[in-house]
Coordinates of C-alpha atoms in Angstrom, one line a residue:
Chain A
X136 CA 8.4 15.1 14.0
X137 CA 10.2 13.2 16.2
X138 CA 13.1 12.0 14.7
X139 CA 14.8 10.1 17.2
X140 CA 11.6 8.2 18.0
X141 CA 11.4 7.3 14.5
X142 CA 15.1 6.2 14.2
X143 CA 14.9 4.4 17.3
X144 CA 11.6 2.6 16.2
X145 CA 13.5 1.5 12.7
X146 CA 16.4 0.7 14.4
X147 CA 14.3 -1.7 16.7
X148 CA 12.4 -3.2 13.8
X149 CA 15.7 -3.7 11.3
X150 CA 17.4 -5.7 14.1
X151 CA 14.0 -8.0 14.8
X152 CA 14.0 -8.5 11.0
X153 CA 16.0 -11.6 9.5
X154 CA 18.5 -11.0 7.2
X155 CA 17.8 -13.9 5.0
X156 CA 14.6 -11.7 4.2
X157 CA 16.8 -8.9 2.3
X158 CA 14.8 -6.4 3.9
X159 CA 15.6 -2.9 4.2
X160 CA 13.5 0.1 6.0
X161 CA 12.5 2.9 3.6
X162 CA 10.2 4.6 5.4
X163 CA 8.4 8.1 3.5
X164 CA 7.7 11.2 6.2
X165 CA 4.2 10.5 6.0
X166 CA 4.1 6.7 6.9
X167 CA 5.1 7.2 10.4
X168 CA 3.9 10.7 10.6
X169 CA 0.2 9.8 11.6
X170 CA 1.3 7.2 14.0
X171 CA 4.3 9.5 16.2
X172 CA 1.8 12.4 16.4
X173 CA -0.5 10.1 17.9
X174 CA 2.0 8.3 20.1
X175 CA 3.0 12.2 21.4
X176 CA -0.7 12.4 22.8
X177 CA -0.5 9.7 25.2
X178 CA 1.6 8.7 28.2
X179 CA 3.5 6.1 27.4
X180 CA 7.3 5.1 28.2
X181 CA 10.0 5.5 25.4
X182 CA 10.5 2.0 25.0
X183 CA 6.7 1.7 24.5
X184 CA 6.4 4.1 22.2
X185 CA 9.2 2.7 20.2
X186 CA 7.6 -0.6 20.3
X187 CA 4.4 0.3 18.9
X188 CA 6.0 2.6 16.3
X189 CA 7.7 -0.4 15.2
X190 CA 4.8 -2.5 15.2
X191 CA 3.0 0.0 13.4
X192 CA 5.7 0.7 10.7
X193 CA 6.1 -3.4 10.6
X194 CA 1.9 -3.4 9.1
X195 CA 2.3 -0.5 7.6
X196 CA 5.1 -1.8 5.3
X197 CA 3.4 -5.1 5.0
X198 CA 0.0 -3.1 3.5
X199 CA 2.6 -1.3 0.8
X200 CA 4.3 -4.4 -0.4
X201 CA 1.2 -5.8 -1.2
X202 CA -0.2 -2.7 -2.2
X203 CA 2.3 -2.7 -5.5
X204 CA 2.0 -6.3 -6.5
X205 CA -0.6 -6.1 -9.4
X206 CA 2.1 -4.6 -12.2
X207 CA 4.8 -6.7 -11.0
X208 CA 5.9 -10.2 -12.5
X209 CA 9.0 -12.3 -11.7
X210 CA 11.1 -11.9 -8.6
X211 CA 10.2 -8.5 -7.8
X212 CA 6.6 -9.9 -7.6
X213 CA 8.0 -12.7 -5.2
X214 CA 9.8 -10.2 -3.2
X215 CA 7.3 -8.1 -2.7
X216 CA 4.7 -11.0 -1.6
X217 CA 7.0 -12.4 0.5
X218 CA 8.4 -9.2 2.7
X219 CA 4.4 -8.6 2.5
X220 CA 3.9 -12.0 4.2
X221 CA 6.8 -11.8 6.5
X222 CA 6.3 -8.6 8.0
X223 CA 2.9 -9.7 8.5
X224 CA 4.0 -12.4 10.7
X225 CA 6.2 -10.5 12.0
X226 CA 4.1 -7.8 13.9
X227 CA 1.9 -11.0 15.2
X228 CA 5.6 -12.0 17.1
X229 CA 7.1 -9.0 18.1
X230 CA 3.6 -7.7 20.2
X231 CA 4.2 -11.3 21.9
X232 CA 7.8 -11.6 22.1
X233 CA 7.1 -7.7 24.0
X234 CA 4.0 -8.9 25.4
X235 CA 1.7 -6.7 24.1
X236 CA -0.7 -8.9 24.2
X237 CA -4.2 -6.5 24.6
X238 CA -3.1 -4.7 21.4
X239 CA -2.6 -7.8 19.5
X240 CA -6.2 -8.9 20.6
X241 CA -7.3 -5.3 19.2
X242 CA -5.2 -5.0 16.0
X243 CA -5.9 -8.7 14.7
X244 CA -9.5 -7.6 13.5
X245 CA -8.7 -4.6 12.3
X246 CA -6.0 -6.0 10.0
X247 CA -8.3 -8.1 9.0
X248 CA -10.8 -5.8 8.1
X249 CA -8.6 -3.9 6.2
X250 CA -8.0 -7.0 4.0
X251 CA -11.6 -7.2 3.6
X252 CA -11.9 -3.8 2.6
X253 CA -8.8 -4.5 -0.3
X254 CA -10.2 -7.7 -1.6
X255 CA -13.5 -5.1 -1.9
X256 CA -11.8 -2.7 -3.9
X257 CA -12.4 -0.2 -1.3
X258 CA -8.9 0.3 0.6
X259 CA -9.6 1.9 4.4
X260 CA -6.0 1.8 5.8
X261 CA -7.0 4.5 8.1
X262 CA -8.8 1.7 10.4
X263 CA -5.0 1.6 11.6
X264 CA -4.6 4.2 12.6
X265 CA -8.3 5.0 14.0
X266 CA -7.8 1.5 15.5
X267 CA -5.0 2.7 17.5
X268 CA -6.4 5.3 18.7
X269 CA -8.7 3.6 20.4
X270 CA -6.5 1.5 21.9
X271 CA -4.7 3.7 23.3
X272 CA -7.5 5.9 24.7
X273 CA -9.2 2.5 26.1
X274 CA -6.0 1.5 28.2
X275 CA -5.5 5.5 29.0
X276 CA -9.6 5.0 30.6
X277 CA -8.9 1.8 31.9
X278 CA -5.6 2.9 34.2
X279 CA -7.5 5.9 35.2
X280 CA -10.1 3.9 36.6
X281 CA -8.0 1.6 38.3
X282 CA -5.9 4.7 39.7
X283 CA -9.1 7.1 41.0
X284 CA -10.2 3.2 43.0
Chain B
X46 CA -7.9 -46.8 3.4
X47 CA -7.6 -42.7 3.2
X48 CA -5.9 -40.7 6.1
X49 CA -8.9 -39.7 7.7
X50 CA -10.8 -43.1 7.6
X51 CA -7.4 -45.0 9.2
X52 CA -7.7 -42.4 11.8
X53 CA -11.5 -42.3 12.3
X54 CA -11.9 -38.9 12.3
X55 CA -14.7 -37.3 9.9
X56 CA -13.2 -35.2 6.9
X57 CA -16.9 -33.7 6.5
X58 CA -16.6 -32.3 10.1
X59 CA -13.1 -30.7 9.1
X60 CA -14.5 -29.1 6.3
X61 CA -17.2 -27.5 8.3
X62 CA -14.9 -26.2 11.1
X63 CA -12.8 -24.7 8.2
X64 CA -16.2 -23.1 6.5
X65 CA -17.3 -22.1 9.3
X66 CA -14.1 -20.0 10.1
X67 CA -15.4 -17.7 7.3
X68 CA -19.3 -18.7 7.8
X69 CA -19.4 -17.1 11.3
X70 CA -17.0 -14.0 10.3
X71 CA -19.7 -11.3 10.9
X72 CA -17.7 -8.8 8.7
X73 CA -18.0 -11.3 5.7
X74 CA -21.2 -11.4 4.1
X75 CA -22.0 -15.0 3.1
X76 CA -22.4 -13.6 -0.7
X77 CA -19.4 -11.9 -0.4
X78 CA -16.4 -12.4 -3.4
X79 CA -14.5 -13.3 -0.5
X80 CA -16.7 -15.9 1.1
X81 CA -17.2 -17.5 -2.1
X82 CA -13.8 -17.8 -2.7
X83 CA -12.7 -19.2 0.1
X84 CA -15.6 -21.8 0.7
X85 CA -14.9 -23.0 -3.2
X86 CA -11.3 -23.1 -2.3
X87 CA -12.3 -25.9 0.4
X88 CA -14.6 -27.8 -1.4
X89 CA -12.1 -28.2 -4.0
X90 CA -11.0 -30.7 -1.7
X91 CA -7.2 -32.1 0.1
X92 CA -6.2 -34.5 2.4
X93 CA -6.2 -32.0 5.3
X94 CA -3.5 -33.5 6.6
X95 CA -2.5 -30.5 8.5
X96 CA -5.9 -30.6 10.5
X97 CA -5.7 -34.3 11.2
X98 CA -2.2 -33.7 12.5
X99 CA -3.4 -31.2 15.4
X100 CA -6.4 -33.4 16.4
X101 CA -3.9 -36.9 16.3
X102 CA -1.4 -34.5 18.6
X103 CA -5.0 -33.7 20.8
X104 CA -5.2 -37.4 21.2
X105 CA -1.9 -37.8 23.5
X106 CA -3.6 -35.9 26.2
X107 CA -7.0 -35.3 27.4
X108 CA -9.2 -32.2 25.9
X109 CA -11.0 -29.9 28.4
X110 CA -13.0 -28.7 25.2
X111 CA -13.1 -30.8 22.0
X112 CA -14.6 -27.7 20.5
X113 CA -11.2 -25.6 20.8
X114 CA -9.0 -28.8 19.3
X115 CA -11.4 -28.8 16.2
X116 CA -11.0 -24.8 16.0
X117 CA -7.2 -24.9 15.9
X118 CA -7.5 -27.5 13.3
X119 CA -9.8 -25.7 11.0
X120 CA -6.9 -22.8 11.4
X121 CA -4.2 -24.7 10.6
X122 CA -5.6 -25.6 7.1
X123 CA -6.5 -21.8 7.2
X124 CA -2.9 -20.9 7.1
X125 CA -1.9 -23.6 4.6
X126 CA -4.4 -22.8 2.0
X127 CA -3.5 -19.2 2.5
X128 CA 0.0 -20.0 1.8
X129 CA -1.0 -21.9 -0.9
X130 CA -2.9 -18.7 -2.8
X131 CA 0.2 -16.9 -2.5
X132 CA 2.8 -19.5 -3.2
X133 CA 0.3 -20.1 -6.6
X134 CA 0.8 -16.0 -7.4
X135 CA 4.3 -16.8 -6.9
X136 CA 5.2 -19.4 -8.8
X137 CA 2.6 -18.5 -11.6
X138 CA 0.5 -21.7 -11.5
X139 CA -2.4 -21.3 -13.4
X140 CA -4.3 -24.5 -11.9
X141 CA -4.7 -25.6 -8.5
X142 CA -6.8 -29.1 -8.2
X143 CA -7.4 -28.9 -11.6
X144 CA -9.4 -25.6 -10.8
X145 CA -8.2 -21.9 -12.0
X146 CA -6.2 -20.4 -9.3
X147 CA -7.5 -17.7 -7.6
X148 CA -5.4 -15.6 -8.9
X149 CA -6.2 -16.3 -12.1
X150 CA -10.2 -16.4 -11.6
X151 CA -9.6 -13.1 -9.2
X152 CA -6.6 -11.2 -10.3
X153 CA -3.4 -11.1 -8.6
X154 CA -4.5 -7.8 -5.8
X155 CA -7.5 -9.6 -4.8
X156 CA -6.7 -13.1 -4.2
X157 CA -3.0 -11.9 -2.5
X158 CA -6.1 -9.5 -0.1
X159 CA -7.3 -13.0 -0.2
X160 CA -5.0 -15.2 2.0
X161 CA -4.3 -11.9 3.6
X162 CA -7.4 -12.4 5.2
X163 CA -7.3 -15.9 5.9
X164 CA -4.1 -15.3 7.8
X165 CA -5.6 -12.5 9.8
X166 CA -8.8 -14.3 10.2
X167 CA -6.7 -17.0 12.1
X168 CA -5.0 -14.5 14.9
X169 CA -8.1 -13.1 15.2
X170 CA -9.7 -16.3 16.3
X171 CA -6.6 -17.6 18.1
X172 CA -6.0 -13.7 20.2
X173 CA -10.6 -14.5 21.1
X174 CA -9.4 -17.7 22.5
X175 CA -5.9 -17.5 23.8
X176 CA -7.4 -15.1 26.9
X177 CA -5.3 -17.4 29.1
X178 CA -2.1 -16.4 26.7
X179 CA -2.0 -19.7 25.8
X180 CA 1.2 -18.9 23.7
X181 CA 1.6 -21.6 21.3
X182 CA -1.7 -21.5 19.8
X183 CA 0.2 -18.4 18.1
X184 CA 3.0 -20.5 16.5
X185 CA 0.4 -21.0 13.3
X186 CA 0.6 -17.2 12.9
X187 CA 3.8 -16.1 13.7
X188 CA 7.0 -18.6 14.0
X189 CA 5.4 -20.7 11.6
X190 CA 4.2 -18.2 8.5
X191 CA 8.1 -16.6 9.3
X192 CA 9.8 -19.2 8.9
X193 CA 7.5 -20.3 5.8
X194 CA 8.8 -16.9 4.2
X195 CA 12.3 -17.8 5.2
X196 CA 12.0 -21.1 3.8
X197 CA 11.0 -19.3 0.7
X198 CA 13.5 -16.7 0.4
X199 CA 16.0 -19.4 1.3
X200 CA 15.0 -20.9 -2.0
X201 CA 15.0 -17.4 -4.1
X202 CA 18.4 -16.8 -2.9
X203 CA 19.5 -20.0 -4.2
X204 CA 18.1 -20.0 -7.6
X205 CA 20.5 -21.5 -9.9
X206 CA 23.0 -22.4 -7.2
X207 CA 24.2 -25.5 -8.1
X208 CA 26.9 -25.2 -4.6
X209 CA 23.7 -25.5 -2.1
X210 CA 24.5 -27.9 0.1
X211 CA 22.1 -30.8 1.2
X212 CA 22.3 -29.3 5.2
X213 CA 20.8 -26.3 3.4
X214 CA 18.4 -27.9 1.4
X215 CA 17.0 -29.7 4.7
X216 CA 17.1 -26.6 6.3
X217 CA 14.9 -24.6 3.7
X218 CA 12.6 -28.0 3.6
X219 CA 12.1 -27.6 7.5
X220 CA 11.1 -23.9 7.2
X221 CA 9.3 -24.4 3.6
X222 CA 6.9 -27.6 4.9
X223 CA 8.3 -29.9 7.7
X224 CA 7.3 -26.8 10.9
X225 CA 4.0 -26.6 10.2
X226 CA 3.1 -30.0 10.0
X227 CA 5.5 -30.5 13.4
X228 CA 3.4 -27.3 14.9
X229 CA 0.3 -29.4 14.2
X230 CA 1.1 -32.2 16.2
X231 CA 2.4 -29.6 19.2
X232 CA -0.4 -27.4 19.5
X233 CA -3.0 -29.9 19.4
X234 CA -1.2 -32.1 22.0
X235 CA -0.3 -28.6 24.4
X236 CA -3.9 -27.7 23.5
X237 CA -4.5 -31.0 24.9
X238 CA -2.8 -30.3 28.1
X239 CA 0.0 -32.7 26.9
X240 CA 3.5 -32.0 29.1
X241 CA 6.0 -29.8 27.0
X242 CA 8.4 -33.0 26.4
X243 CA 6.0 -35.3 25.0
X244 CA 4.7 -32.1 23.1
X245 CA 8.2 -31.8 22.0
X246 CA 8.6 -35.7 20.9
X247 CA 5.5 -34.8 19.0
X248 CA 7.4 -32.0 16.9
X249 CA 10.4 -33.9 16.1
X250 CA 8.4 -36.7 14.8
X251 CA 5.9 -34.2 12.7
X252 CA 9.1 -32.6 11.5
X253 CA 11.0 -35.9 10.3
X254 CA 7.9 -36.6 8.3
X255 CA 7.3 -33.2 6.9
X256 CA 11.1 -33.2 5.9
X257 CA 10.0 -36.5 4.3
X258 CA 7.2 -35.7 2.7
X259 CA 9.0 -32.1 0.9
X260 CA 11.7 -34.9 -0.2
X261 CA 9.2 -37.3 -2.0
X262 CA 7.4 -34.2 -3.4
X263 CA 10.7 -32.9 -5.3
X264 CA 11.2 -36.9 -6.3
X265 CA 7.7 -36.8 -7.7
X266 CA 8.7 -33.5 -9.5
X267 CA 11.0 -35.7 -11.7
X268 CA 8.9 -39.4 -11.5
X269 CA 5.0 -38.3 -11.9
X270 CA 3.9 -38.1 -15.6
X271 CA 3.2 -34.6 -16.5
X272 CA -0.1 -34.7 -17.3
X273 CA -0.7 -35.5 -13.5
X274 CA 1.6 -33.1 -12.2
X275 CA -0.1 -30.4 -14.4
X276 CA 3.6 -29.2 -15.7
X277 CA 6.4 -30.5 -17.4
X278 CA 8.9 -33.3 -15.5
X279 CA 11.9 -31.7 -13.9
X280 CA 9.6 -28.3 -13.4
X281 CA 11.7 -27.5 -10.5
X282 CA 15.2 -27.4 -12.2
X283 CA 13.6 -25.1 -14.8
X284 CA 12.7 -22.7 -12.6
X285 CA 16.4 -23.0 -10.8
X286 CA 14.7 -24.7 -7.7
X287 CA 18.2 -27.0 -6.7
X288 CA 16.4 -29.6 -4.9
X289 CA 17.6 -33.0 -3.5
X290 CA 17.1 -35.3 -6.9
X291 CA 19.9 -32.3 -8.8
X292 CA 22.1 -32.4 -5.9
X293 CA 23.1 -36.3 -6.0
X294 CA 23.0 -36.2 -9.8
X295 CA 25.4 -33.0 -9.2
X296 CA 27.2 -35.6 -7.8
X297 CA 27.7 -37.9 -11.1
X298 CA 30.9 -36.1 -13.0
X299 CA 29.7 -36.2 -16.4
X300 CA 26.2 -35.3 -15.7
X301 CA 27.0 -32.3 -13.0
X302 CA 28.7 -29.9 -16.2
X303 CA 25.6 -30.3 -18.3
X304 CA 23.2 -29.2 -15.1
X305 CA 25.7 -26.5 -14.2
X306 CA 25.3 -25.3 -17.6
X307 CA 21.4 -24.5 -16.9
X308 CA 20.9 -21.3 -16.6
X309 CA 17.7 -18.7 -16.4
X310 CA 18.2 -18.5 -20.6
X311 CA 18.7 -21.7 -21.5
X312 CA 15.7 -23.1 -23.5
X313 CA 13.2 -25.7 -22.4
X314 CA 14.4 -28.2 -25.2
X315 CA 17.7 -28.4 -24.2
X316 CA 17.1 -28.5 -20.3
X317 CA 15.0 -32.0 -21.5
X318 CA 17.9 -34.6 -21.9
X319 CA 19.4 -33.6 -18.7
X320 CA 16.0 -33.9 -17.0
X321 CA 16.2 -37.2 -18.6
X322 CA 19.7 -38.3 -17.6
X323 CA 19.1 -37.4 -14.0
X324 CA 15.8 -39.4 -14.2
X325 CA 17.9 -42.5 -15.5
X326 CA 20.9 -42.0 -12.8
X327 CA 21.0 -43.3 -9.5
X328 CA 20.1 -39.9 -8.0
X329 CA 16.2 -40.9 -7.5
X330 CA 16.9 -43.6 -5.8
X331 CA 19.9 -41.7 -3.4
X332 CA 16.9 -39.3 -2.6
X333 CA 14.7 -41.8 -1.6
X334 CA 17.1 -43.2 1.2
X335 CA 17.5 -40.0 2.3
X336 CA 13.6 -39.8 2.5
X337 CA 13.2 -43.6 4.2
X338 CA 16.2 -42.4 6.4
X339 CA 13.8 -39.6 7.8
X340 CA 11.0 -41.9 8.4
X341 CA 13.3 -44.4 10.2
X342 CA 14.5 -41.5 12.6
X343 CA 10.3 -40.9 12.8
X344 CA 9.5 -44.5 13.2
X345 CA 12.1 -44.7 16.3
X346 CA 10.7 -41.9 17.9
X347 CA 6.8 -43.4 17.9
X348 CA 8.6 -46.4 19.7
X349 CA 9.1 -43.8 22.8
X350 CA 5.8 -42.5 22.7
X351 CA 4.2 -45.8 22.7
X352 CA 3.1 -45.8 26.5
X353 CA 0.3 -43.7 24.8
X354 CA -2.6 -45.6 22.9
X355 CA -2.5 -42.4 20.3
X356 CA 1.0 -43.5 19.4
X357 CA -1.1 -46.0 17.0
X358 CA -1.9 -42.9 15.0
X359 CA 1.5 -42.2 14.5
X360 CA 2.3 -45.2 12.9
X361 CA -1.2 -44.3 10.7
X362 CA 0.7 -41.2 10.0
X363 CA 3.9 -42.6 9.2
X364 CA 2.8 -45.5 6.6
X365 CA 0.8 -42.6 4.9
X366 CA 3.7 -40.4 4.0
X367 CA 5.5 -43.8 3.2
X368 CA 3.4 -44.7 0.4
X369 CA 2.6 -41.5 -1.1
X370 CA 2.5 -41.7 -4.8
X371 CA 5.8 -42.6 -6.3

């Protein structure tokens, strides 16, 4: 794994994150490990990649504080809706505020499938991921095309 | 008169455009638990006064496509009702309009999935028809649901803090309620093709009144009979919410001890008498200068804005939040 990308990509997020919110990154291995092996297959610059890792880990963490609310009660439930909610938010401002707008235009209904899918009782949170992919491999087809013209 | 008659503009057609945010969402079936929810969530009624606040801001400028306006007014109810689903999961309200929660009808997971969606259903309609980057259509979604969660953990961290100051209370009220009601106004006047300064003018009036109106709510908190606010008087306090009403009576020596005393543990019956003593103190009635004083400041700033015949719907706007219920 890459773990300077990784660092770099929490390090990036933690400083776009208030600190009235009380957040703090924990991230597992094998939240980000999907999405930086992915990343490693296309050509993007470092400051990209870092970007859309953080984006990525920014959902990511959003879908797990939610994830967790049903046995909670009192202000851990609070907590957990409301880093849900702002982290949310927060992916919608960082791929503006770094103008990533095509990928916000792509994401948006795949996160909100994915809410579909939980409200179902059939949790996908692979679409991310998969979503991403195809992102990346449009824009990848895209600047070929405009290149070989 | 109600809001929408005094401003002419159909409530009926509202509620369509917000149904028909879900209605027309080909990955919702129409029988859907999700679809249900959300359309009975709507026809449970509201003012809408967030929606008639984007289509009043349209009104300062000149529309290309009506269509778009009524679109970005359906979404900002979107967003408020989804902040409403979770603010009801937060605070443990059992009833909203008399109705179940959702929560409560759907369980906490699903109706949290619930406004999840709504939220996401709203940047997926605004990234369709912001092709031109038309970047403050995205407010609804991003500044504004932020600073909504920093409004609210404003007020978590200050649970029981009887040394909040009033700059701080405004400032969680602003985040809480006041910028989305001021982003209302904004985006449907820059939606509009309204020039940034008057769009601006726009905001600071929305957000003297949305101030206003979070003010007159926590007053009502302590005034409205409990049977119509569904929970006891002084709920707020109880819950260690230090709004404006607690923070002039904090200011009356012998009653500021007893509230200071009130504490996570203390037990309902003896949190009563102090409810009642800040009822019967001057404290209410320092709150609701502080409210008026906010409606002056938005009262003054329709008087600049009055080259524009929409500035009448200002003043529509402004007498409504004066005589909410007391």
């Amino acid at each position: 794994m890459e773990t300077k990308l990784v660092q770099d990509a929490c390090l990036l997020l933690q400083g776009e994150i208030s600190p009235e919110s009380g957040i703090h990154l924990k991230l597992q291995q094998e939240d980000v490990l999907p999405m930086v092996s992915l990343l490693d297959q296309y050509d993007l610059t470092p400051v990209r990649k870092q970007r859309h890792l953080s984006i990525y880990i920014a959902i990511k963490l959003a879908l797990q504080s939610h994830m967790c609310c049903d046995n909670c009660t009192g202000e851990t439930l609070t907590r957990k809706v409301l880093n849900g909610d702002y982290l949310y938010s927060l992916y919608v401002q960082l791929c503006l505020k770094w103008e990533e707008y095509d990928l916000l235009t792509h994401l948006a209904p795949i996160v909100k499938r994915i809410q579909i899918k939980h409200v179902e009782g059939n949790p996908q949170d692979t679409l991310l991921i998969e979503g991403w992919e195809w992102f990346l491999q449009f824009e990848g087809n895209c600047s070929r095309a405009i290149q070989a013209i | 008169m109600k809001l929408d008659e005094a401003l002419d503009i159909s409530l009926r057609a509202v509620d369509r455009e917000i149904q028909n945010i879900v209605k027309y969402d080909k990955d919702v079936p129409r029988s859907s638990t999700l679809a249900k929810s959300i359309i009975d969530q709507i026809q449970s009624g509201g003012k809408r006064i967030r929606p008639l606040m984007v289509i009043v801001g349209s009104r300062f400028g000149k529309p290309q496509d009506k269509r778009k306006i009524w679109q970005l007014a359906a979404a900002a109810e979107f967003i408020h009702a989804a902040s409403l689903i979770h603010d009801d999961i937060i605070d443990n309200s059992s009833l909203r309009r008399g109705q179940p929660a959702l929560h409560v009808k759907l369980g906490v997971y699903e109706a949290l999935h619930v406004g999840n969606y709504m939220s996401a259903r709203v940047i997926e309609l605004i990234s369709t028809y912001s092709a031109e980057r038309e970047r403050y259509a995205y407010d609804l979604s991003s500044l504004v649901t932020t600073q909504l969660c920093i409004g609210e953990y404003q007020q978590l961290t200050h649970l029981y803090d009887y040394d909040v100051t009033i700059e701080e209370y405004i400032e969680k009220s602003k985040n809480k309620t006041a910028q989305l009601m001021a982003s209302c106004l904004r985006i449907g006047a820059l939606a509009a093709g309204v020039d940034e300064a008057t769009a601006d003018l726009l905001y600071s009036f929305g957000e003297k009144l949305g101030i206003s109106f979070q003010i007159r709510d926590d007053i009502l908190d302590f005034t409205q009979s409990s049977e119509k606010l569904g929970k006891p008087a002084g709920s707020d306090l109880r819950h260690g919410q230090v709004t404006l009403p607690v923070l002039f009576a904090l200011e009356d020596e012998p009653l500021a001890p007893r509230i200071r005393a009130i504490s996570a543990d203390t037990p309902s019956q003896l949190i009563d008498p102090v409810i009642a003593a800040i009822q019967q103190s001057d404290a209410l009635a320092k709150t609701e200068q502080l409210s008026k004083h906010y409606l002056d400041e938005a009262a003054a700033l329709i008087d600049q804005l009055s080259a524009y015949p929409a500035h009448k719907d200002l003043r529509v706007l402004l007498d409504f939040f004066s005589g909410r219920d007391r």
